[in-house]
CSV table of C-alpha atoms and ligand atoms in Angstrom, one decimal:
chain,number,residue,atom,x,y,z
A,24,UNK,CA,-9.2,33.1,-46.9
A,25,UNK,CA,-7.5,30.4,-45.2
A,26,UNK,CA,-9.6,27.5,-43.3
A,27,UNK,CA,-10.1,26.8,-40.4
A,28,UNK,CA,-11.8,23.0,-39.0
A,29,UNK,CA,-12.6,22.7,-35.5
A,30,UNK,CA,-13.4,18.3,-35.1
A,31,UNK,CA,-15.6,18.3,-31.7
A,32,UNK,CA,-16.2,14.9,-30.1
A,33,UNK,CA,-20.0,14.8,-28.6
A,34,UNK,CA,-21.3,11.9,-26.6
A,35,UNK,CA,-24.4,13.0,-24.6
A,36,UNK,CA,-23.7,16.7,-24.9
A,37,UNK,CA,-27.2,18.3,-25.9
A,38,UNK,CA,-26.6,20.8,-23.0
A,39,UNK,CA,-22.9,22.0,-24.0
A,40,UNK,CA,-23.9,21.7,-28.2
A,41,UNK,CA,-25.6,25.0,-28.0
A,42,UNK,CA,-23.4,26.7,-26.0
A,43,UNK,CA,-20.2,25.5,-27.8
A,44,UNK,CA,-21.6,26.8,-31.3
A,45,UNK,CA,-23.2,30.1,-29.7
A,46,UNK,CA,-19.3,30.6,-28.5
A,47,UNK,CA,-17.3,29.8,-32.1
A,48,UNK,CA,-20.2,31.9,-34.0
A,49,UNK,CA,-19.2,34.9,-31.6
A,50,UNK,CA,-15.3,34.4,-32.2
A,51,UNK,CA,-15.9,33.5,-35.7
A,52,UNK,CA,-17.9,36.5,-36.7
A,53,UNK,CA,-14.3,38.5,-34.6
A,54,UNK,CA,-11.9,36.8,-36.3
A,55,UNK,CA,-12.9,36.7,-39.7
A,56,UNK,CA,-11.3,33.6,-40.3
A,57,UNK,CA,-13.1,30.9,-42.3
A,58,UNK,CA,-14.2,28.9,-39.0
A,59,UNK,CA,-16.0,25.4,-39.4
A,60,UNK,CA,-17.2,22.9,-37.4
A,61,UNK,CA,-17.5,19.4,-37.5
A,62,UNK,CA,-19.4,17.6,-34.4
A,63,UNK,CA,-18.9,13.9,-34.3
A,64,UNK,CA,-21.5,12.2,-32.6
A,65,UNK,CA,-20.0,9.5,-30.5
A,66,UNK,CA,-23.1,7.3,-30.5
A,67,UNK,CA,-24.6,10.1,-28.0
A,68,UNK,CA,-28.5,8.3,-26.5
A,69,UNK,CA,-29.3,11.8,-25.7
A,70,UNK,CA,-30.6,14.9,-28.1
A,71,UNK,CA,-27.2,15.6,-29.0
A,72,UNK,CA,-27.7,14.2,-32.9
A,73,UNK,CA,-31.0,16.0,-33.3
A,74,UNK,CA,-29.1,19.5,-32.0
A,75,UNK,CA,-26.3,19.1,-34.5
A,76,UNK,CA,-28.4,18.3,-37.8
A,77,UNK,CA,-30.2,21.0,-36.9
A,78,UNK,CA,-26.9,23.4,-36.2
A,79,UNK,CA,-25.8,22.2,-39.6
A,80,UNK,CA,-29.0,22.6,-41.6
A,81,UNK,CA,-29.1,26.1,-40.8
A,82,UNK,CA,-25.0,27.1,-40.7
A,83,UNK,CA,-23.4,26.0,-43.8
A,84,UNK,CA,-20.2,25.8,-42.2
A,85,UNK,CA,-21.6,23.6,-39.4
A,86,UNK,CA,-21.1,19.6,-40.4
A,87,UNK,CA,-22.1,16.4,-38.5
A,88,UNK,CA,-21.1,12.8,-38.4
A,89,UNK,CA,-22.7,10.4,-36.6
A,90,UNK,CA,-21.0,6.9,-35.6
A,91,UNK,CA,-23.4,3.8,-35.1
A,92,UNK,CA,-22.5,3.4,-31.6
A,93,UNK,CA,-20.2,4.7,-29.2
A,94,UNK,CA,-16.5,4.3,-30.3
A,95,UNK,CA,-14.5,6.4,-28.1
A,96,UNK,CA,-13.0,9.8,-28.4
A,97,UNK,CA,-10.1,8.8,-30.3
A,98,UNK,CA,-12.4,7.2,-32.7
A,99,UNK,CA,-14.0,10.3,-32.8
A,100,UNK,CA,-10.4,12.4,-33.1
A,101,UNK,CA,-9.8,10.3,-35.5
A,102,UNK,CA,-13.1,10.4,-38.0
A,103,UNK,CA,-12.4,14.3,-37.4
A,104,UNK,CA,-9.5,14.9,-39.0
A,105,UNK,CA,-9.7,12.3,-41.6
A,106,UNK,CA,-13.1,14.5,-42.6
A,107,UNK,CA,-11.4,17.9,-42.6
A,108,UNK,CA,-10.3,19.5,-45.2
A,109,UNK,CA,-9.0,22.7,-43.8
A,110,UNK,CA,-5.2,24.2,-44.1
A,111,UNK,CA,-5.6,24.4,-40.1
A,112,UNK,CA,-7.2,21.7,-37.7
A,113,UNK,CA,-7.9,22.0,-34.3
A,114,UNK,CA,-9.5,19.6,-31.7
A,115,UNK,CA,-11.6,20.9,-29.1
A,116,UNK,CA,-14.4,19.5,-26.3
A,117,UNK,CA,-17.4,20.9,-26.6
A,118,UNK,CA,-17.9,21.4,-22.8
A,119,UNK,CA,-16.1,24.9,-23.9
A,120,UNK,CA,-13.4,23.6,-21.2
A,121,UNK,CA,-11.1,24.7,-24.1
A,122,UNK,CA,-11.0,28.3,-24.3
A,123,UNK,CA,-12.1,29.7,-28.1
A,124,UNK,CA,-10.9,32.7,-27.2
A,125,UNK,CA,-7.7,31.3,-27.9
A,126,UNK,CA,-8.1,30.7,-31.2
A,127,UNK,CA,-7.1,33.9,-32.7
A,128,UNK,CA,-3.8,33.5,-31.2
A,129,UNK,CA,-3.0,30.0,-32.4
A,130,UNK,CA,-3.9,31.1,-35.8
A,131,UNK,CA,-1.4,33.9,-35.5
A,132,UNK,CA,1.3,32.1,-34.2
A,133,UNK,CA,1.4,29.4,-37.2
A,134,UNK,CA,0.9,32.4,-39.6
A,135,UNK,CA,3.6,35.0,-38.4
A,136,UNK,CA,6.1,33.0,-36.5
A,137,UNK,CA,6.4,29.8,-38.5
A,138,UNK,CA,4.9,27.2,-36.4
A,139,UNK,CA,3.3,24.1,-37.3
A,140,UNK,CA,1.8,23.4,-34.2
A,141,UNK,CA,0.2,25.4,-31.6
A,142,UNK,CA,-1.1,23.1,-28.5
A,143,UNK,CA,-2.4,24.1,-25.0
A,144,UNK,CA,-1.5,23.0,-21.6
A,145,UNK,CA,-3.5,23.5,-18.4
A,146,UNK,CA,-1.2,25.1,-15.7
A,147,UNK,CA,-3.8,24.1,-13.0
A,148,UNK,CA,-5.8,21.2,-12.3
A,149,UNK,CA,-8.2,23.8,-10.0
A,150,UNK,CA,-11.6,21.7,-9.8
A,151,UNK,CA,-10.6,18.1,-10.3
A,152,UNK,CA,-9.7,16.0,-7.4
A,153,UNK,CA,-6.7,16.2,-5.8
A,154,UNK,CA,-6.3,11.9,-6.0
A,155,UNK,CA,-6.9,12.2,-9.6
A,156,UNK,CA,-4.2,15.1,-9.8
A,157,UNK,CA,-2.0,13.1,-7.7
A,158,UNK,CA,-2.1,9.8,-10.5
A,159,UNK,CA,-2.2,11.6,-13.5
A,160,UNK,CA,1.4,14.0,-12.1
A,161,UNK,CA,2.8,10.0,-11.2
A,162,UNK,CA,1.4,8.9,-14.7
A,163,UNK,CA,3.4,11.6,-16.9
A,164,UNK,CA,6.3,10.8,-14.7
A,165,UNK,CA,6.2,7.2,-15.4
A,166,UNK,CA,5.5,7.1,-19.0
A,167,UNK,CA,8.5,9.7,-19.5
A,168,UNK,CA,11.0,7.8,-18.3
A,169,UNK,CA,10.0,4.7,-20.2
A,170,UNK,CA,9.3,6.0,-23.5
A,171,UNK,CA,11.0,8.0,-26.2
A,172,UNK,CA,8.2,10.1,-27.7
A,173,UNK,CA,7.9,12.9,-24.5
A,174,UNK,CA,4.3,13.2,-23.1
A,175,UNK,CA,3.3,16.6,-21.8
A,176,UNK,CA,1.7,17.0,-18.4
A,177,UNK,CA,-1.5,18.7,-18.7
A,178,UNK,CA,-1.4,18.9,-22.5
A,179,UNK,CA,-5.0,19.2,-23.9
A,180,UNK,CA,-6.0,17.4,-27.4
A,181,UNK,CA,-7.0,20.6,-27.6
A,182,UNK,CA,-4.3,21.7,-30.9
A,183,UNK,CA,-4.4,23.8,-34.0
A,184,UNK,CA,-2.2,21.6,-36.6
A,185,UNK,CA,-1.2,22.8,-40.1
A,186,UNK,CA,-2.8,20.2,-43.1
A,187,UNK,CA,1.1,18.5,-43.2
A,188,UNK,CA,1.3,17.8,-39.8
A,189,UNK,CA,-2.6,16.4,-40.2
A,190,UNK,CA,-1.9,14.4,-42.7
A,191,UNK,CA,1.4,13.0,-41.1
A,192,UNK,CA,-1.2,11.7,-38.4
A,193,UNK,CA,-3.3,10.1,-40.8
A,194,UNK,CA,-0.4,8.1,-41.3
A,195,UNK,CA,-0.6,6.7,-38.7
A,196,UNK,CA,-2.8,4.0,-39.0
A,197,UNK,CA,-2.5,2.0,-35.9
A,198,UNK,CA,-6.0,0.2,-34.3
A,199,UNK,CA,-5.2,1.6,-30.5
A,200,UNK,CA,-4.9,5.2,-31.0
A,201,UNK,CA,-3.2,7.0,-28.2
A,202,UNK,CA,-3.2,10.2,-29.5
A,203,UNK,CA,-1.4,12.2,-27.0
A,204,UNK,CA,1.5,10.2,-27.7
A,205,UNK,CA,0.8,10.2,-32.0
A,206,UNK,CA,0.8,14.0,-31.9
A,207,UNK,CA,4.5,14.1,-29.9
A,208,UNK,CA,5.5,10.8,-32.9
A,209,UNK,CA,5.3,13.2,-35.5
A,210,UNK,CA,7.1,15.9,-34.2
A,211,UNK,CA,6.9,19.3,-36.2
A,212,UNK,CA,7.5,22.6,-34.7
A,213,UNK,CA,5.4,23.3,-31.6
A,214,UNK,CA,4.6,26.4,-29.4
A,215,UNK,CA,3.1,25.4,-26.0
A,216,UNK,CA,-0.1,27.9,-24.8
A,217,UNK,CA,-0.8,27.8,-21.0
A,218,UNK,CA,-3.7,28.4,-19.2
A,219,UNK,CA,-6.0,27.8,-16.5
A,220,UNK,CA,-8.2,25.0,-15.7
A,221,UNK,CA,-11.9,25.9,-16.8
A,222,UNK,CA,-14.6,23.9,-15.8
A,223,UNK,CA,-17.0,22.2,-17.9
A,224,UNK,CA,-20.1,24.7,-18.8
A,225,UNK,CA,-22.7,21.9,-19.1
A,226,UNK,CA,-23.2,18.0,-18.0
A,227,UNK,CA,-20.2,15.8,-16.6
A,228,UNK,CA,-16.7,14.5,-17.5
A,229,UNK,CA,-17.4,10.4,-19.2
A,230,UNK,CA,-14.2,10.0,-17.2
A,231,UNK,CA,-14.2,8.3,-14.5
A,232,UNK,CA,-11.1,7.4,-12.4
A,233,UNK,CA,-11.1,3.4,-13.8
A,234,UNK,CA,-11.5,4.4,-17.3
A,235,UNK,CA,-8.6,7.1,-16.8
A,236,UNK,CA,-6.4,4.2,-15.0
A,237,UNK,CA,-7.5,2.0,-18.4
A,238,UNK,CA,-6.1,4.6,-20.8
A,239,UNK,CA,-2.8,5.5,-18.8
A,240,UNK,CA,-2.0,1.8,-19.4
A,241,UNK,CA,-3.4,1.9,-23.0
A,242,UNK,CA,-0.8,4.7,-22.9
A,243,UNK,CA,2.0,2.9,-21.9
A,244,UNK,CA,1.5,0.3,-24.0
A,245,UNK,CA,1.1,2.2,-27.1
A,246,UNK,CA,4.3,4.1,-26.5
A,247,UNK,CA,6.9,2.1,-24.5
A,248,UNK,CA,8.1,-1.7,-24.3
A,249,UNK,CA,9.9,-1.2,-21.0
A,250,UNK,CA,7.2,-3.1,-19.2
A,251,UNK,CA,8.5,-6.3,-20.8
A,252,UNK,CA,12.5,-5.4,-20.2
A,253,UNK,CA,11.5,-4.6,-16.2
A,254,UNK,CA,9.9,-8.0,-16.5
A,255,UNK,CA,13.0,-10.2,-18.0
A,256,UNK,CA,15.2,-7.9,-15.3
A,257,UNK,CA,13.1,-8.8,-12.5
A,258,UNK,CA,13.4,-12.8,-13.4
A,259,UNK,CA,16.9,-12.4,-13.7
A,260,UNK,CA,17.3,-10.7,-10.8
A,261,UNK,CA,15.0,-14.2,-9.2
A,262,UNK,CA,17.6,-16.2,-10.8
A,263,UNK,CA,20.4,-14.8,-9.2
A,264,UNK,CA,19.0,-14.7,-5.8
A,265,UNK,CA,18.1,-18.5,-6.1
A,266,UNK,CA,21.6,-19.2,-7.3
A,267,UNK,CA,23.4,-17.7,-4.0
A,268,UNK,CA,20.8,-19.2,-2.0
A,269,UNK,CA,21.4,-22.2,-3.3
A,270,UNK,CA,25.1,-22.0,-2.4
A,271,UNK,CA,23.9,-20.7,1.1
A,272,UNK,CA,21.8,-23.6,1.6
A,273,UNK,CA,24.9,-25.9,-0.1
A,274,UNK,CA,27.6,-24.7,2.3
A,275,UNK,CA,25.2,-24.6,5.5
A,276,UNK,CA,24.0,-28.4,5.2
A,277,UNK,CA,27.2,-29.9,4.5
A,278,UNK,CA,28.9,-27.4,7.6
A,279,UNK,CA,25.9,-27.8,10.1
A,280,UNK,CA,24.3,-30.7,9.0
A,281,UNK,CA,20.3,-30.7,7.2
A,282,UNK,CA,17.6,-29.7,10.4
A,283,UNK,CA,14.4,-30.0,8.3
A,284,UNK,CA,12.8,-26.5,9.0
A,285,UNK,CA,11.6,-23.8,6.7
A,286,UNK,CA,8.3,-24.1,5.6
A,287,UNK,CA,6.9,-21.1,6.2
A,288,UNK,CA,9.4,-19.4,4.4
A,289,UNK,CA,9.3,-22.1,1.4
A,290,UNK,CA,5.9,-21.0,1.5
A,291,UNK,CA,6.7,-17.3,1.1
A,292,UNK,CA,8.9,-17.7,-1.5
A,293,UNK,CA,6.6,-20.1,-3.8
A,294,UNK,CA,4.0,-17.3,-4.0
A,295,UNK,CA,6.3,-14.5,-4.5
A,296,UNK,CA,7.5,-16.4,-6.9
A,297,UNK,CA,4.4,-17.6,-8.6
A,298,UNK,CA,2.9,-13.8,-8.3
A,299,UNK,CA,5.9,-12.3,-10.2
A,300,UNK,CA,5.5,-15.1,-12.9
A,301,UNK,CA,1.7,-14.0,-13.0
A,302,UNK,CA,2.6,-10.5,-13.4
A,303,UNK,CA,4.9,-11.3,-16.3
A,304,UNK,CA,2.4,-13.2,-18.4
A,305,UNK,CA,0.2,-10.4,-17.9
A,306,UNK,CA,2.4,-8.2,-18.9
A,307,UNK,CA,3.2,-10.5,-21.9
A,308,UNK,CA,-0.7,-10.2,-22.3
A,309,UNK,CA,-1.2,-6.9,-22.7
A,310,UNK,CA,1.6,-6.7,-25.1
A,311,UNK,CA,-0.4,-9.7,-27.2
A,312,UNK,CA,-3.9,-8.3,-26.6
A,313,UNK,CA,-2.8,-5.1,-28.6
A,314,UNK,CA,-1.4,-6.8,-31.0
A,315,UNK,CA,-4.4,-9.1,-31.4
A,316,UNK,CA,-6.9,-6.5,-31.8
A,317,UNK,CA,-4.0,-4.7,-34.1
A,318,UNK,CA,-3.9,-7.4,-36.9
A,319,UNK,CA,-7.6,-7.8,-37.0
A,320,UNK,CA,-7.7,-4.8,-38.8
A,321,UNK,CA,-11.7,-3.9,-37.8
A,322,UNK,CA,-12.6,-0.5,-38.2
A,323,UNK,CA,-11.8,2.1,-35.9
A,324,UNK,CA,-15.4,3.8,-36.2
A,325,UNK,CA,-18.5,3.2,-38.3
A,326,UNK,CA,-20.2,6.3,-40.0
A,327,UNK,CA,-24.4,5.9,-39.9
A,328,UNK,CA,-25.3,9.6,-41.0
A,329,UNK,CA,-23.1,12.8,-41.9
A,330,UNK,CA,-23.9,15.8,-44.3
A,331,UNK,CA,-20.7,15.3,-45.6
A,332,UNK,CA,-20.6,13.9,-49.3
A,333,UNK,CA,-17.4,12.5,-49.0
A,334,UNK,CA,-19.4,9.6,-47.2
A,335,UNK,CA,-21.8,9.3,-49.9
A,336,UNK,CA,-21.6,5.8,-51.9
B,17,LIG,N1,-16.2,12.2,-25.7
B,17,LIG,C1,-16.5,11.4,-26.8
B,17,LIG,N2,-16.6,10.1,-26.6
B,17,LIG,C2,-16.5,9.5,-25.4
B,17,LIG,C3,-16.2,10.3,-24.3
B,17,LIG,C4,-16.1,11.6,-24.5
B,17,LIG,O1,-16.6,11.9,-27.9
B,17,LIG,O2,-16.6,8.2,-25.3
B,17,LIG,C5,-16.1,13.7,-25.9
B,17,LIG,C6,-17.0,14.5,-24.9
B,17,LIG,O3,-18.2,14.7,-25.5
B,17,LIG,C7,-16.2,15.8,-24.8
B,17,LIG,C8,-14.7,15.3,-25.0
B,17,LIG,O4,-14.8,14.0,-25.5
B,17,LIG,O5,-16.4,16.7,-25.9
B,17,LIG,C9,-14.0,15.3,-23.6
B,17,LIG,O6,-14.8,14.6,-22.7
B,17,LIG,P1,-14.9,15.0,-21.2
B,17,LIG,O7,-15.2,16.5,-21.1
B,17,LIG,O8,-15.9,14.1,-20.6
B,17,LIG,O9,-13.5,14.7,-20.6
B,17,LIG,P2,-12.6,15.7,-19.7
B,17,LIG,O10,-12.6,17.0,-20.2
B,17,LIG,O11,-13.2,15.5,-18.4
B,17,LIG,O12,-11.2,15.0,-19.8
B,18,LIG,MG1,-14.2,18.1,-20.7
């Protein structure tokens, strides 16, 4: 019997945990498909830790990991699939706002019609507010036109991947993980599921709108070097218009003589100036930051405790 991994992400989930597992035992025991899970503890302060051993000491197909602190979900994406060992992998919150029920299809669709990927888009954003809606339709748009690898809007990590295309992401070994836009780098064949916002069952998003804004630049960075074009075009495009106002200023002095006037707008144009110059080095920054962090080479996550013995040393 083929199987299945589900990696689930917890930090400070002790409400959803039960739920989530109560759900995959139902569609596990339906499916008959070799289902297990691995929660990673994302350095929860709540019960969340004490739930999971306790899942996993009783289900044999239930497995834990537990960081030292809290990493992120991508850390936590990560550390999931580099601990599975299924021929399918899937991602999913445990909040249940992605639906098990789909499972059963996914599975089929990579087993009768030859796909290597099955991933899942919300159709709606019913639920979320409409200002965070609003950015997040502007953010797809964006990052589309400025990088190659295509981003889907409203495309869920929520995924069931074959072993090959798994291990094409492991790979990928970069220190800022962006993984929306690693799954769409490797490619394979993909079959797109839709379906309607759920909302969470238990507790509330760790999103909040600054952290979102935070990764959509992450984003961009990760996936696109058009910032730092726009940048060189814009100072050309300063360059140019100094050069004709130059020749303006030239041709008006020696024709009408040199009135000294102008401040203000000398003013104006110093600060305009200065801000755009700003807003390139920061851009520069960014670009340097990531590339900072990226040669330290520190660890994307640190295990503390796991059941799994691939850990042991
Ligand atoms: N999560 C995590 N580490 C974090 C933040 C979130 O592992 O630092 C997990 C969280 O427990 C959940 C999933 O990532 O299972 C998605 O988080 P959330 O539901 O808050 O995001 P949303 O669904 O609102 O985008
Ligand atoms: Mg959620």
């Amino acid at each position: 019997m083929k199987k299945l991994d589900l990696v689930v992400p917890c930090f400070n989930e002790e409400d959803s945990i039960p739920l989530f597992y109560e759900e995959i035992k139902k569609v596990r025991n339906e499916l008959r498909i070799n289902i297990n899970i691995y929660f990673i503890n994302d350095g929860s302060s709540d019960r969340s830790l004490e739930i999971m051993k306790d899942l996993s000491f009783k289900n044999e197909w239930v497995n834990y990991l537990s960081f030292s602190r809290n990493f992120g979900k991508e850390a936590a994406m990560l550390a999931g699939l580099e601990a599975s060992t299924g021929d399918y992998v899937t991602i999913m919150d445990v909040d249940l706002q992605d639906p098990p029920s789909l499972l059963g299809e996914m599975v089929r669709l990579i087993e009768e019609e030859g796909y290597d990927v099955v991933g899942t888009r919300r159709v709606t954003r019913k639920g979320e507010p409409p200002i965070r809606s609003f950015f997040a339709r502007m953010f797809y748009r964006i990052i589309n036109k400025m990088s190659k690898v295509e981003m889907v809007d409203g495309a869920r990590d929520y995924r069931l991947m074959t072993r090959q295309v798994v291990n094409s992401i492991l790979t990928l070994k970069e220190y800022n993980r962006y993984s929306k836009g690693l799954f769409s780098f490797v490619g394979f064949k993909t079959k797109w599921l839709e379906f309607e916002n759920v909302e969470r069952v238990a507790g509330e998003t760790k999103w909040s709108f600054w952290k979102l804004f935070l990764y959509a630049i992450d984003g961009i960075v990760a996936f696109s070097t058009a910032p730092l074009v726009i940048s060189a075009m814009i100072g050309l495009l300063f360059c140019l218009i100094a050069f004709v106002l130059i020749i303006v200023i030239i041709v008006k002095t020696l024709a009408f003589g040199d009135p000294t006037s102008g401040w203000p707008s000398l003013v104006c144009i110093i600060f305009m100036v200065s801000g755009v110059q700003l807003l390139t080095l920061g851009v520069i920054g960014e670009y340097l930051s990531k590339m900072y962090m990226e040669v330290k080479k520190r660890p994307i996550y640190i295990v503390k405790e796991t059941n799994l013995e691939k850990y042991d040393d």
